[in-house]
Structure formats: structure tokens, C-alpha cells
């Protein structure tokens, strides 16, 4: 989430970054400092990060419910929100994605 983007900031800086504060809506993913092993793995393997707003997370929860009758908690909706943002930004349609 944009208000708890510790991994995004850490990857951008090339080191573990401690955020001053984090939002709590997606509390399952809201940490001020990411773990050292998690950072090591992501720094080696992740090509890029997508951050989403609380509104985009809420929209993903609603979309998942309307489409599949699945109720996601906010941290669980991050992948759906990020995937939706990515496909919209890149104009991708008519393909199947897994989040």
C-alpha cells in the first residue's frame, strides 16, 4: 500500500529503510522496517514494485466479491489491486492473470 511502502522504498535505496510511520488499513503488510531475509530475496528477484492507494484496495475487495463472491481482507487484496493497476497502466486486455 502507498502508505506502507517499506519494500518499495528499500528496493529503491538498495538497503533496508525504516519508514517514519505506516498506514494501518492493510495492516497485514504494514511494517516500518522489512525483514532482512525478505529484503535480500526481493532485492535479488523482484523486477519492480507497484504501490496502490487505500481506495484501490477497497475497489479490489469489491471487485473480488462481485466477480467471485470472495471477501478479501485488505492485505490480501493488495495483489488484486496491484494487478488491476498494472493492467490499466499498460492497456492490457483479453489476457488471463493470476494474483
Coordinates of C-alpha atoms in Angstrom, one line a residue:
X1 CA 0.0 0.0 0.0
X2 CA 1.2 3.5 -0.7
X3 CA 1.0 4.4 3.0
X4 CA 3.2 1.4 4.0
X5 CA 5.6 1.0 1.1
X6 CA 8.6 -0.1 3.0
X7 CA 9.7 -2.7 0.4
X8 CA 9.4 -0.2 -2.4
X9 CA 11.5 2.4 -0.5
X10 CA 14.1 -0.3 0.4
X11 CA 14.5 -1.6 -3.1
X12 CA 14.7 1.9 -4.4
X13 CA 17.5 2.8 -1.9
X14 CA 19.2 -0.6 -2.3
X15 CA 19.1 -1.1 1.5
X16 CA 16.6 -1.7 4.3
X17 CA 14.8 1.5 5.0
X18 CA 12.8 2.3 8.1
X19 CA 9.6 4.3 7.5
X20 CA 8.6 7.0 9.9
X21 CA 5.1 5.7 10.0
X22 CA 2.8 3.3 8.2
X23 CA -0.9 3.3 7.4
X24 CA -2.9 0.5 9.1
X25 CA -5.7 -0.3 6.6
X26 CA -3.7 -3.1 5.0
X27 CA -2.2 -4.0 8.4
X28 CA -1.1 -7.4 7.4
X29 CA 1.5 -5.8 5.2
X30 CA 2.2 -2.6 7.2
X31 CA 5.6 -2.7 8.7
X32 CA 8.0 0.2 9.4
X33 CA 11.1 -2.0 8.6
X34 CA 11.0 -5.0 6.3
X35 CA 12.8 -8.2 7.3
X36 CA 16.5 -8.6 6.3
X37 CA 15.9 -12.0 4.6
X38 CA 12.8 -10.8 2.8
X39 CA 14.8 -7.8 1.6
X40 CA 17.6 -10.0 0.4
X41 CA 15.4 -12.3 -1.6
X42 CA 13.3 -9.4 -3.1
X43 CA 16.4 -7.3 -3.9
X44 CA 17.7 -10.3 -5.9
X45 CA 14.5 -11.4 -7.6
X46 CA 11.9 -8.6 -7.8
X47 CA 11.9 -6.6 -11.1
X48 CA 9.6 -3.8 -9.9
X49 CA 7.0 -2.7 -7.3
X50 CA 3.5 -1.4 -7.7
X51 CA 2.0 0.7 -4.9
X52 CA -1.7 1.2 -4.5
X53 CA -3.9 3.5 -2.5
X54 CA -6.5 2.6 0.1
X55 CA -9.2 3.4 -2.4
X56 CA -7.7 0.9 -4.9
X57 CA -7.5 -1.7 -2.2
X58 CA -11.2 -1.2 -1.4
X59 CA -12.0 -1.4 -5.1
X60 CA -10.1 -4.7 -5.3
X61 CA -12.1 -6.1 -2.4
X62 CA -15.4 -5.1 -4.1
X63 CA -14.2 -6.4 -7.4
X64 CA -13.3 -9.8 -5.9
X65 CA -16.6 -10.1 -4.2
X66 CA -18.6 -9.1 -7.2
X67 CA -16.6 -11.4 -9.6
X68 CA -16.1 -14.5 -7.4
X69 CA -18.0 -14.0 -4.2
X70 CA -14.7 -13.9 -2.3
X71 CA -14.3 -11.5 0.6
X72 CA -10.6 -10.5 0.9
X73 CA -9.0 -8.7 3.8
X74 CA -7.1 -5.6 2.8
X75 CA -3.6 -7.1 2.8
X76 CA -4.9 -10.0 0.8
X77 CA -6.4 -7.6 -1.8
X78 CA -3.0 -5.9 -2.4
X79 CA -2.2 -8.3 -5.2
X80 CA -5.6 -7.8 -7.0
X81 CA -5.3 -4.1 -6.6
X82 CA -1.7 -4.1 -8.0
X83 CA -2.6 -6.3 -10.9
X84 CA -5.6 -4.2 -11.8
X85 CA -3.4 -1.0 -11.7
X86 CA -0.7 -2.7 -13.8
X87 CA -3.1 -3.9 -16.5
X88 CA -4.8 -0.5 -16.7
X89 CA -1.5 1.4 -16.9
X90 CA -0.2 -0.9 -19.6
X91 CA -3.5 -1.2 -21.5
X92 CA -3.6 -5.0 -21.2
X93 CA -6.9 -6.7 -22.0
X94 CA -8.1 -10.1 -23.1
X95 CA -5.4 -12.0 -21.1
X96 CA -5.6 -14.1 -18.0
X97 CA -3.6 -13.1 -14.9
X98 CA -3.2 -14.7 -11.5
X99 CA -2.8 -12.6 -8.4

